[in-house]
């Protein structure tokens, strides 16, 4: 954060932001296991959920701050008081502990905001948006530090303000692709049908096992873009484990008597497999070996081994996964570029629905879902060829920021005049049409009329009587203008009417 405030955005900083988005989602996933932690003092799950929400909120705010700083530098330079404030905040973020400086920063920001009026120019409006996002970033970071302490040591912090922000929450909103889920279910059903037909046609005694492993294969890897790659590794792992299992089944287990001897005898096989599973590069192969070894060994309360049964079971596992691979490659396999396009399209469709009013997420819900998409998009963008997905349009962080601006903008609608509400409706309708066309692959040039509506709405917000609504609305509409028209000429305020 300190680096992002202290210097102009670079490719390295942008990559780091996207990597953090994936890490935040992974952190929330790991927190699901907290109730099963055996430590004497388990981490506070509610505090971790609230911490996740605050961490999620920081990335779009930081992204918006960087954009406003870049725009101010483009149209001139940062005002001296703003540059000084940002430098002090950057140093504050580099400190390991919370200081009292946050209140000083807020007072300095409030003084800058108070200077805006109906005739404020574009640089003034960019400054307002920048200061509002800085204030939100400071507040979120303070909460993150306090919640981090509370998660590790619940009695350490008794702030009522913190206790109120981790009231019971619904499940963390994440990206869902119902189309892929339906296709995966269809693939599994068709593959099981193929396996069942083969079982009946051949009257194979172990055919039911093969059908069962078809279902396991199609379900276990359904979330992958190309599940067949994972299935192939399981086939290799199963085949590789056959001789090991055979040695145990017919050479070692007949001589074993008792639990202790069984555990000692299994250690030479399972410990190396566990070590392989712990190495990220080879984790999938380790899991395949563990699966093949455990399924084929199939330890029972009493020893019973038969070579024909053993071979039939091994063949059933391999055949079940082979049918899964064949059917999946026929119906379900997706390339990285296709998966990336689906993620981007889902984000643009949600933006269109948000502008239209078809969905009404909170800031936290919108940010959580979009950051999950950022994390999912990152590895797919690395795999896709540049010609398959345009990197200039494949910016889910940009879409996340735009959605937050739309949410904030709609919240000040009631404070506007009748004319202002009509202008806002035109802006939201235009934004919805733009994002819906974008989602369908039609990149249309935004009209100057739409830009004019945005500028009229800026003027309507500037004359609001409520200071909080005015600053919130200005931060949102300025952000939306920057998101949609990054290269447009600066906003020019309407001239005051001449009085007789």
Coordinates of C-alpha atoms in Angstrom, one line a residue:
X1 CA 0.0 0.0 0.0
X2 CA 2.8 2.4 0.9
X3 CA 4.5 1.7 -2.4
X4 CA 1.3 2.3 -4.3
X5 CA 0.9 5.7 -2.7
X6 CA 4.5 6.7 -3.0
X7 CA 5.1 6.0 -6.7
X8 CA 3.2 5.9 -10.0
X9 CA 1.5 2.5 -10.8
X10 CA 3.8 0.0 -12.4
X11 CA 3.2 -3.4 -14.0
X12 CA 4.8 -5.0 -10.9
X13 CA 2.4 -3.2 -8.6
X14 CA -0.6 -4.2 -10.7
X15 CA 0.5 -7.8 -10.7
X16 CA 0.9 -7.7 -7.0
X17 CA -2.6 -6.3 -6.5
X18 CA -4.1 -9.2 -8.6
X19 CA -2.1 -11.7 -6.6
X20 CA -3.3 -10.3 -3.3
X21 CA -6.9 -10.6 -4.6
X22 CA -6.3 -14.4 -5.0
X23 CA -4.6 -14.6 -1.6
X24 CA -7.6 -12.9 0.1
X25 CA -10.0 -15.4 -1.3
X26 CA -7.8 -18.3 -0.3
X27 CA -7.6 -16.8 3.2
X28 CA -11.4 -16.9 3.5
X29 CA -11.4 -20.5 2.3
X30 CA -8.8 -21.5 4.9
X31 CA -10.8 -19.8 7.6
X32 CA -13.6 -22.3 7.1
X33 CA -11.5 -24.9 8.9
X34 CA -11.2 -22.8 12.1
X35 CA -14.0 -24.6 14.0
X36 CA -12.0 -27.8 13.7
X37 CA -8.8 -26.3 15.1
X38 CA -7.6 -28.3 18.1
X39 CA -5.6 -25.4 19.6
X40 CA -6.5 -24.3 23.2
X41 CA -7.4 -20.9 21.9
X42 CA -8.8 -21.1 18.4
X43 CA -8.8 -18.1 16.1
X44 CA -12.0 -16.0 16.3
X45 CA -13.9 -17.0 13.1
X46 CA -16.2 -14.0 13.3
X47 CA -13.2 -11.7 13.5
X48 CA -11.5 -13.4 10.6
X49 CA -14.7 -13.1 8.5
X50 CA -14.8 -9.4 9.3
X51 CA -11.1 -9.1 8.6
X52 CA -11.6 -10.7 5.2
X53 CA -14.4 -8.2 4.5
X54 CA -12.1 -5.2 5.3
X55 CA -9.1 -6.7 3.3
X56 CA -11.4 -7.2 0.4
X57 CA -12.6 -3.6 0.5
X58 CA -9.0 -2.2 0.4
X59 CA -8.0 -3.2 -3.1
X60 CA -10.6 -1.3 -5.1
X61 CA -10.0 1.8 -2.9
X62 CA -6.3 1.6 -3.5
X63 CA -6.9 1.1 -7.3
X64 CA -9.2 4.2 -7.3
X65 CA -6.6 6.3 -5.5
X66 CA -3.9 5.3 -8.0
X67 CA -6.2 6.3 -10.8
X68 CA -7.0 9.7 -9.4
X69 CA -3.4 10.4 -8.7
X70 CA -2.5 9.5 -12.3
X71 CA -5.2 11.7 -13.6
X72 CA -4.1 14.7 -11.5
X73 CA -0.6 14.3 -12.7
X74 CA -1.8 14.1 -16.3
X75 CA -3.8 17.3 -16.0
X76 CA -1.0 19.1 -14.2
X77 CA 0.3 18.0 -10.8
X78 CA -0.9 17.1 -7.4
X79 CA -1.8 20.1 -5.3
X80 CA 0.8 20.8 -2.6
X81 CA -1.5 20.1 0.3
X82 CA -2.7 16.8 -1.3
X83 CA 0.9 15.7 -2.2
X84 CA 2.0 16.4 1.4
X85 CA -1.0 14.5 2.8
X86 CA -0.4 11.5 0.6
X87 CA 3.3 11.4 1.6
X88 CA 2.4 11.4 5.3
X89 CA -0.2 8.7 4.8
X90 CA 2.3 6.6 2.8
X91 CA 4.8 6.8 5.7
X92 CA 2.0 6.0 8.1
X93 CA 1.1 2.8 6.2
X94 CA 4.8 1.7 6.4
X95 CA 4.6 1.7 10.3
X96 CA 3.8 -1.6 12.0
X97 CA 1.4 -0.1 14.5
X98 CA -1.6 2.2 14.5
X99 CA -0.9 5.8 15.5
X100 CA -3.1 8.7 16.3
X101 CA -2.1 10.3 13.0
X102 CA -5.3 9.0 11.4
X103 CA -7.4 11.7 13.0
X104 CA -5.0 14.3 11.7
X105 CA -5.2 12.9 8.2
X106 CA -9.0 13.1 8.4
X107 CA -9.0 16.7 9.5
X108 CA -6.6 17.6 6.7
X109 CA -8.8 15.8 4.2
X110 CA -11.9 17.5 5.5
X111 CA -10.3 20.9 5.0
X112 CA -9.5 20.0 1.4
X113 CA -13.1 18.8 0.8
X114 CA -14.6 22.0 2.2
X115 CA -13.1 24.0 -0.6
X116 CA -15.4 22.5 -3.3
X117 CA -18.4 24.4 -4.7
X118 CA -20.7 24.6 -7.7
X119 CA -17.9 26.1 -9.8
X120 CA -15.2 23.5 -8.9
X121 CA -13.1 22.4 -11.8
X122 CA -12.0 19.0 -12.9
X123 CA -8.8 19.0 -10.8
X124 CA -10.8 19.9 -7.7
X125 CA -13.2 17.1 -8.4
X126 CA -10.4 14.6 -8.9
X127 CA -9.0 15.8 -5.6
X128 CA -12.4 15.3 -3.8
X129 CA -12.6 11.7 -5.2
X130 CA -9.0 11.0 -4.1
X131 CA -9.4 12.4 -0.6
X132 CA -12.7 10.4 0.0
X133 CA -11.0 7.2 -1.1
X134 CA -8.0 7.9 1.1
X135 CA -10.2 8.4 4.1
X136 CA -12.0 5.0 3.4
X137 CA -8.6 3.3 2.9
X138 CA -7.3 4.6 6.3
X139 CA -10.5 3.5 8.1
X140 CA -10.3 0.0 6.5
X141 CA -6.6 -0.4 7.4
X142 CA -7.3 0.6 11.0
X143 CA -10.0 -2.0 11.2
X144 CA -7.7 -4.6 9.6
X145 CA -5.0 -4.1 12.2
X146 CA -7.5 -4.1 15.1
X147 CA -9.3 -7.2 13.8
X148 CA -6.0 -9.0 13.2
X149 CA -5.2 -8.5 16.9
X150 CA -8.6 -9.6 17.9
X151 CA -8.5 -12.7 15.7
X152 CA -5.2 -13.8 17.4
X153 CA -6.2 -12.8 20.9
X154 CA -9.9 -12.3 21.4
X155 CA -9.6 -10.6 24.9
X156 CA -7.1 -8.1 23.6
X157 CA -9.6 -5.7 22.0
X158 CA -12.9 -4.8 23.4
X159 CA -13.9 -2.0 21.1
X160 CA -17.7 -1.8 20.7
X161 CA -17.1 -0.5 17.1
X162 CA -15.3 -3.7 16.2
X163 CA -17.8 -5.9 18.0
X164 CA -20.6 -4.5 15.9
X165 CA -18.9 -5.2 12.5
X166 CA -18.6 -8.9 13.0
X167 CA -22.2 -9.6 13.6
X168 CA -23.4 -12.9 12.0
X169 CA -22.9 -12.8 8.3
X170 CA -24.2 -14.7 5.3
X171 CA -21.8 -16.9 3.4
X172 CA -19.1 -15.0 1.6
X173 CA -20.4 -14.2 -1.9
X174 CA -18.2 -15.8 -4.6
X175 CA -18.3 -16.2 -8.4
X176 CA -20.8 -18.9 -9.6
X177 CA -21.0 -20.1 -13.1
X178 CA -24.4 -21.9 -13.4
X179 CA -23.8 -22.8 -17.1
X180 CA -20.6 -24.7 -16.4
X181 CA -22.2 -26.3 -13.4
X182 CA -25.1 -27.6 -15.6
X183 CA -22.6 -28.7 -18.3
X184 CA -20.6 -30.6 -15.7
X185 CA -23.7 -32.4 -14.4
X186 CA -24.7 -33.3 -17.9
X187 CA -21.2 -34.6 -18.6
X188 CA -21.3 -36.8 -15.4
X189 CA -24.7 -38.1 -16.3
X190 CA -23.7 -39.0 -19.8
X191 CA -20.4 -40.6 -18.7
X192 CA -22.3 -42.7 -16.1
X193 CA -24.7 -43.8 -18.8
X194 CA -21.9 -44.9 -21.0
X195 CA -20.3 -46.8 -18.1
X196 CA -23.7 -48.5 -17.2
X197 CA -24.3 -49.6 -20.8
X198 CA -20.8 -51.1 -20.9
X199 CA -21.4 -52.9 -17.6
X200 CA -24.8 -54.4 -18.7
X201 CA -23.5 -55.3 -22.2
X202 CA -20.4 -57.2 -20.8
X203 CA -22.1 -58.5 -17.7
X204 CA -18.8 -57.6 -15.9
X205 CA -19.1 -58.4 -12.1
X206 CA -17.2 -55.3 -11.2
X207 CA -19.0 -53.0 -13.7
X208 CA -20.8 -51.2 -10.9
X209 CA -17.4 -50.2 -9.4
X210 CA -16.4 -48.7 -12.7
X211 CA -19.6 -46.7 -12.9
X212 CA -19.0 -45.4 -9.4
X213 CA -15.5 -44.3 -10.3
X214 CA -16.9 -42.5 -13.4
X215 CA -19.1 -40.5 -11.0
X216 CA -16.1 -39.8 -8.7
X217 CA -13.9 -38.7 -11.6
X218 CA -16.5 -36.3 -13.1
X219 CA -17.4 -34.8 -9.7
X220 CA -13.9 -34.5 -8.2
X221 CA -12.6 -32.3 -11.0
X222 CA -15.8 -30.5 -12.1
X223 CA -14.5 -27.1 -11.0
X224 CA -11.5 -27.2 -13.4
X225 CA -11.5 -25.7 -16.8
X226 CA -10.4 -29.0 -18.3
X227 CA -11.1 -31.8 -15.8
X228 CA -9.6 -34.4 -18.1
X229 CA -6.1 -33.3 -17.1
X230 CA -6.7 -34.1 -13.5
X231 CA -8.3 -37.4 -14.4
X232 CA -5.3 -38.4 -16.4
X233 CA -3.1 -37.8 -13.4
X234 CA -5.3 -40.1 -11.3
X235 CA -5.1 -42.8 -14.0
X236 CA -1.3 -42.6 -13.8
X237 CA -1.3 -42.6 -10.0
X238 CA -3.7 -45.6 -9.9
X239 CA -1.6 -47.6 -12.4
X240 CA 1.6 -46.7 -10.5
X241 CA 0.2 -47.8 -7.2
X242 CA -1.0 -51.2 -8.5
X243 CA 2.4 -53.0 -7.9
X244 CA 2.8 -51.3 -4.5
X245 CA -0.7 -52.4 -3.4
X246 CA -0.1 -55.9 -4.8
X247 CA 3.0 -56.3 -2.6
X248 CA 1.1 -55.1 0.5
X249 CA -2.0 -57.2 -0.4
X250 CA -0.3 -60.5 -1.0
X251 CA 3.1 -60.1 0.7
X252 CA 3.0 -57.9 3.7
X253 CA -0.6 -57.9 5.1
X254 CA -0.9 -61.7 5.5
X255 CA 2.0 -61.5 8.0
X256 CA 0.5 -58.5 10.0
X257 CA -1.4 -59.0 13.3
X258 CA -2.6 -55.9 15.2
X259 CA -3.0 -52.2 14.7
X260 CA 0.5 -51.2 15.7
X261 CA 2.1 -53.6 13.2
X262 CA -0.3 -52.4 10.5
X263 CA 0.6 -48.7 11.0
X264 CA 4.4 -49.5 11.0
X265 CA 4.0 -51.5 7.8
X266 CA 2.0 -48.8 6.0
X267 CA 4.5 -46.0 6.9
X268 CA 7.1 -46.8 4.2
X269 CA 4.4 -46.2 1.5
X270 CA 2.2 -43.5 3.0
X271 CA 5.0 -41.2 4.4
X272 CA 6.7 -40.6 1.0
X273 CA 3.3 -40.1 -0.6
X274 CA 2.4 -37.5 2.0
X275 CA 5.7 -35.7 1.4
X276 CA 5.0 -35.6 -2.3
X277 CA 1.5 -34.2 -1.5
X278 CA 3.1 -31.4 0.6
X279 CA 5.2 -30.1 -2.4
X280 CA 2.9 -27.8 -4.4
X281 CA 4.5 -28.7 -7.7
X282 CA 3.8 -32.4 -7.2
X283 CA 0.7 -32.2 -5.0
X284 CA -1.7 -33.5 -7.6
X285 CA 0.4 -36.5 -8.4
X286 CA 0.8 -37.2 -4.7
X287 CA -3.0 -37.0 -4.3
X288 CA -3.4 -39.4 -7.2
X289 CA -1.0 -41.9 -5.6
X290 CA -2.7 -41.6 -2.2
X291 CA -6.1 -42.2 -3.9
X292 CA -5.0 -45.2 -5.9
X293 CA -3.2 -46.8 -3.0
X294 CA -6.0 -46.3 -0.5
X295 CA -8.8 -47.4 -2.8
X296 CA -7.1 -50.5 -4.1
X297 CA -5.8 -51.6 -0.7
X298 CA -9.3 -51.2 0.8
X299 CA -8.4 -52.4 4.3
X300 CA -11.2 -54.3 6.0
X301 CA -11.6 -55.6 9.6
X302 CA -10.6 -59.1 8.5
X303 CA -8.0 -60.0 5.9
X304 CA -9.3 -61.3 2.7
X305 CA -7.4 -61.3 -0.6
X306 CA -8.1 -62.7 -4.0
X307 CA -6.0 -62.0 -7.1
X308 CA -9.0 -61.9 -9.5
X309 CA -11.0 -59.5 -7.2
X310 CA -7.9 -57.3 -6.9
X311 CA -7.3 -57.1 -10.6
X312 CA -10.9 -56.5 -11.4
X313 CA -11.1 -53.7 -8.8
X314 CA -7.9 -52.1 -10.2
X315 CA -9.3 -52.3 -13.8
X316 CA -12.6 -50.8 -12.6
X317 CA -10.8 -47.7 -11.2
X318 CA -8.7 -47.2 -14.4
X319 CA -11.7 -47.8 -16.7
X320 CA -13.9 -45.5 -14.7
X321 CA -11.5 -42.6 -15.0
X322 CA -10.8 -43.4 -18.6
X323 CA -14.5 -43.1 -19.5
X324 CA -14.6 -39.9 -17.5
X325 CA -11.6 -38.5 -19.6
X326 CA -13.1 -39.5 -22.9
X327 CA -16.6 -38.1 -22.2
X328 CA -15.2 -34.9 -20.6
X329 CA -12.9 -34.2 -23.5
X330 CA -15.9 -34.7 -25.8
X331 CA -18.3 -32.4 -24.0
X332 CA -16.8 -30.4 -21.1
X333 CA -13.2 -29.3 -21.7
X334 CA -12.6 -25.6 -21.8
X335 CA -9.5 -23.6 -22.9
X336 CA -8.0 -20.9 -20.7
X337 CA -9.2 -18.2 -23.1
X338 CA -12.8 -19.5 -23.0
X339 CA -12.8 -19.6 -19.2
X340 CA -11.3 -16.1 -19.0
X341 CA -13.9 -14.7 -21.4
X342 CA -16.7 -16.3 -19.3
X343 CA -15.3 -14.7 -16.1
X344 CA -15.1 -11.3 -17.8
X345 CA -18.6 -11.6 -19.3
X346 CA -20.1 -12.5 -15.9
X347 CA -18.6 -9.4 -14.4
X348 CA -19.9 -7.1 -17.2
X349 CA -23.4 -8.7 -17.0
X350 CA -23.4 -8.1 -13.3
X351 CA -22.4 -4.4 -13.9
X352 CA -25.3 -4.1 -16.4
X353 CA -27.8 -5.6 -13.9
X354 CA -26.4 -3.4 -11.1
X355 CA -26.9 -0.3 -13.3
X356 CA -30.4 -1.4 -14.3
X357 CA -31.4 -2.2 -10.7
X358 CA -31.9 -5.9 -11.3
X359 CA -29.4 -6.7 -8.5
X360 CA -28.7 -4.6 -5.4
X361 CA -25.6 -5.9 -3.7
X362 CA -23.9 -4.2 -0.8
X363 CA -20.4 -2.9 -1.3
X364 CA -19.0 -5.9 0.6
X365 CA -21.0 -8.4 -1.4
X366 CA -20.0 -6.8 -4.8
X367 CA -16.3 -6.5 -3.8
X368 CA -16.1 -10.1 -2.5
X369 CA -17.6 -11.6 -5.7
X370 CA -15.5 -9.5 -8.1
X371 CA -12.3 -10.1 -6.2
X372 CA -12.9 -13.8 -6.4
X373 CA -13.2 -13.3 -10.2
X374 CA -9.9 -11.4 -10.2
X375 CA -8.2 -14.3 -8.4
X376 CA -9.8 -16.8 -10.8
X377 CA -8.9 -14.7 -13.9
X378 CA -5.2 -14.3 -13.0
X379 CA -3.9 -17.9 -13.8
X380 CA -6.2 -18.1 -16.9
X381 CA -4.8 -14.9 -18.3
X382 CA -1.3 -16.3 -17.9
X383 CA -2.3 -19.4 -19.9
X384 CA -4.3 -17.6 -22.6
X385 CA -2.5 -16.2 -25.7
X386 CA -2.5 -12.4 -25.9
X387 CA -4.6 -12.6 -29.1
X388 CA -7.3 -14.7 -27.4
X389 CA -8.0 -12.2 -24.5
X390 CA -7.3 -8.5 -24.9
X391 CA -5.3 -7.5 -21.8
X392 CA -6.6 -3.9 -22.1
X393 CA -10.2 -5.1 -21.6
X394 CA -9.5 -8.0 -19.3
X395 CA -9.3 -5.9 -16.1
X396 CA -11.7 -7.3 -13.5
X397 CA -10.3 -4.9 -10.9
X398 CA -11.5 -2.0 -13.2
X399 CA -14.9 -3.6 -13.3
X400 CA -14.9 -4.0 -9.5
X401 CA -14.1 -0.3 -9.1
X402 CA -16.8 0.7 -11.5
X403 CA -19.4 -1.4 -9.6
X404 CA -18.6 0.3 -6.4
X405 CA -19.0 3.7 -8.0
X406 CA -22.4 2.7 -9.3
X407 CA -23.5 1.5 -5.8
X408 CA -22.3 4.7 -4.2
X409 CA -24.0 6.8 -6.9
X410 CA -27.4 5.2 -6.5
X411 CA -27.3 5.8 -2.7
X412 CA -27.4 9.6 -3.2
X413 CA -30.2 9.5 -5.7
X414 CA -32.8 10.5 -3.1
X415 CA -30.9 13.7 -2.2
X416 CA -31.0 14.9 -5.8
X417 CA -33.6 17.2 -7.4
X418 CA -36.2 15.8 -9.8
X419 CA -34.0 16.9 -12.7
X420 CA -30.9 15.3 -11.1
X421 CA -32.8 12.0 -10.6
X422 CA -33.8 12.0 -14.3
X423 CA -30.2 12.7 -15.3
X424 CA -29.0 9.9 -13.1
X425 CA -31.5 7.5 -14.7
X426 CA -30.1 8.3 -18.1
X427 CA -26.6 7.8 -16.9
X428 CA -27.5 4.4 -15.3
X429 CA -29.4 3.3 -18.4
X430 CA -26.5 4.3 -20.6
X431 CA -24.0 2.4 -18.4
X432 CA -26.2 -0.7 -18.4
X433 CA -26.5 -0.7 -22.2
X434 CA -22.7 -0.3 -22.5
X435 CA -21.8 -3.1 -20.2
X436 CA -24.4 -5.4 -21.7
X437 CA -23.0 -4.9 -25.2
X438 CA -19.5 -5.4 -23.8
X439 CA -20.6 -8.7 -22.2
X440 CA -21.9 -9.9 -25.5
X441 CA -18.6 -9.1 -27.3
X442 CA -19.7 -5.9 -28.9
X443 CA -17.2 -3.1 -28.0
X444 CA -19.1 0.1 -28.8
X445 CA -17.6 3.6 -28.6
X446 CA -19.4 5.6 -25.9
X447 CA -21.2 8.6 -27.2
X448 CA -20.5 12.2 -26.4
X449 CA -24.2 12.5 -25.3
X450 CA -23.6 10.0 -22.6
X451 CA -20.5 12.0 -21.4
X452 CA -22.6 15.1 -21.4
X453 CA -25.2 13.4 -19.2
X454 CA -22.4 12.5 -16.7
X455 CA -21.2 16.1 -16.7
X456 CA -24.7 17.4 -16.1
X457 CA -25.0 14.9 -13.2
X458 CA -21.7 16.2 -11.7
X459 CA -23.2 19.7 -11.7
X460 CA -26.4 18.4 -10.0
X461 CA -24.4 16.7 -7.3
X462 CA -22.2 19.8 -6.7
X463 CA -25.2 21.9 -5.6
X464 CA -26.4 19.3 -3.0
X465 CA -26.9 20.8 0.4
X466 CA -25.7 17.7 2.4
X467 CA -21.9 17.7 2.6
X468 CA -21.7 13.9 3.1
X469 CA -24.0 13.1 0.1
X470 CA -22.2 15.6 -2.0
X471 CA -18.7 14.2 -1.3
X472 CA -19.9 10.6 -1.6
X473 CA -21.7 11.4 -4.9
X474 CA -18.8 13.3 -6.3
X475 CA -16.3 10.6 -5.5
X476 CA -18.6 8.1 -7.3
X477 CA -19.5 10.1 -10.4
X478 CA -15.9 11.2 -10.9
X479 CA -14.8 7.6 -10.6
X480 CA -17.4 6.5 -13.1
X481 CA -16.4 9.2 -15.5
X482 CA -12.7 8.1 -15.2
X483 CA -13.7 4.4 -15.6
X484 CA -15.8 5.0 -18.8
X485 CA -14.0 8.0 -20.3
X486 CA -10.3 7.8 -19.2
X487 CA -9.1 9.9 -22.1
X488 CA -12.0 12.4 -22.2
X489 CA -11.4 16.2 -21.9
X490 CA -11.6 17.6 -18.3
X491 CA -15.0 18.4 -16.9
X492 CA -16.0 22.1 -17.3
X493 CA -18.5 23.5 -14.8
X494 CA -21.6 25.3 -16.2
X495 CA -21.4 29.1 -16.0
X496 CA -23.4 30.8 -13.3
X497 CA -26.5 32.6 -14.5
X498 CA -26.0 36.3 -15.1
X499 CA -28.1 38.3 -12.6
X500 CA -29.8 41.5 -13.8

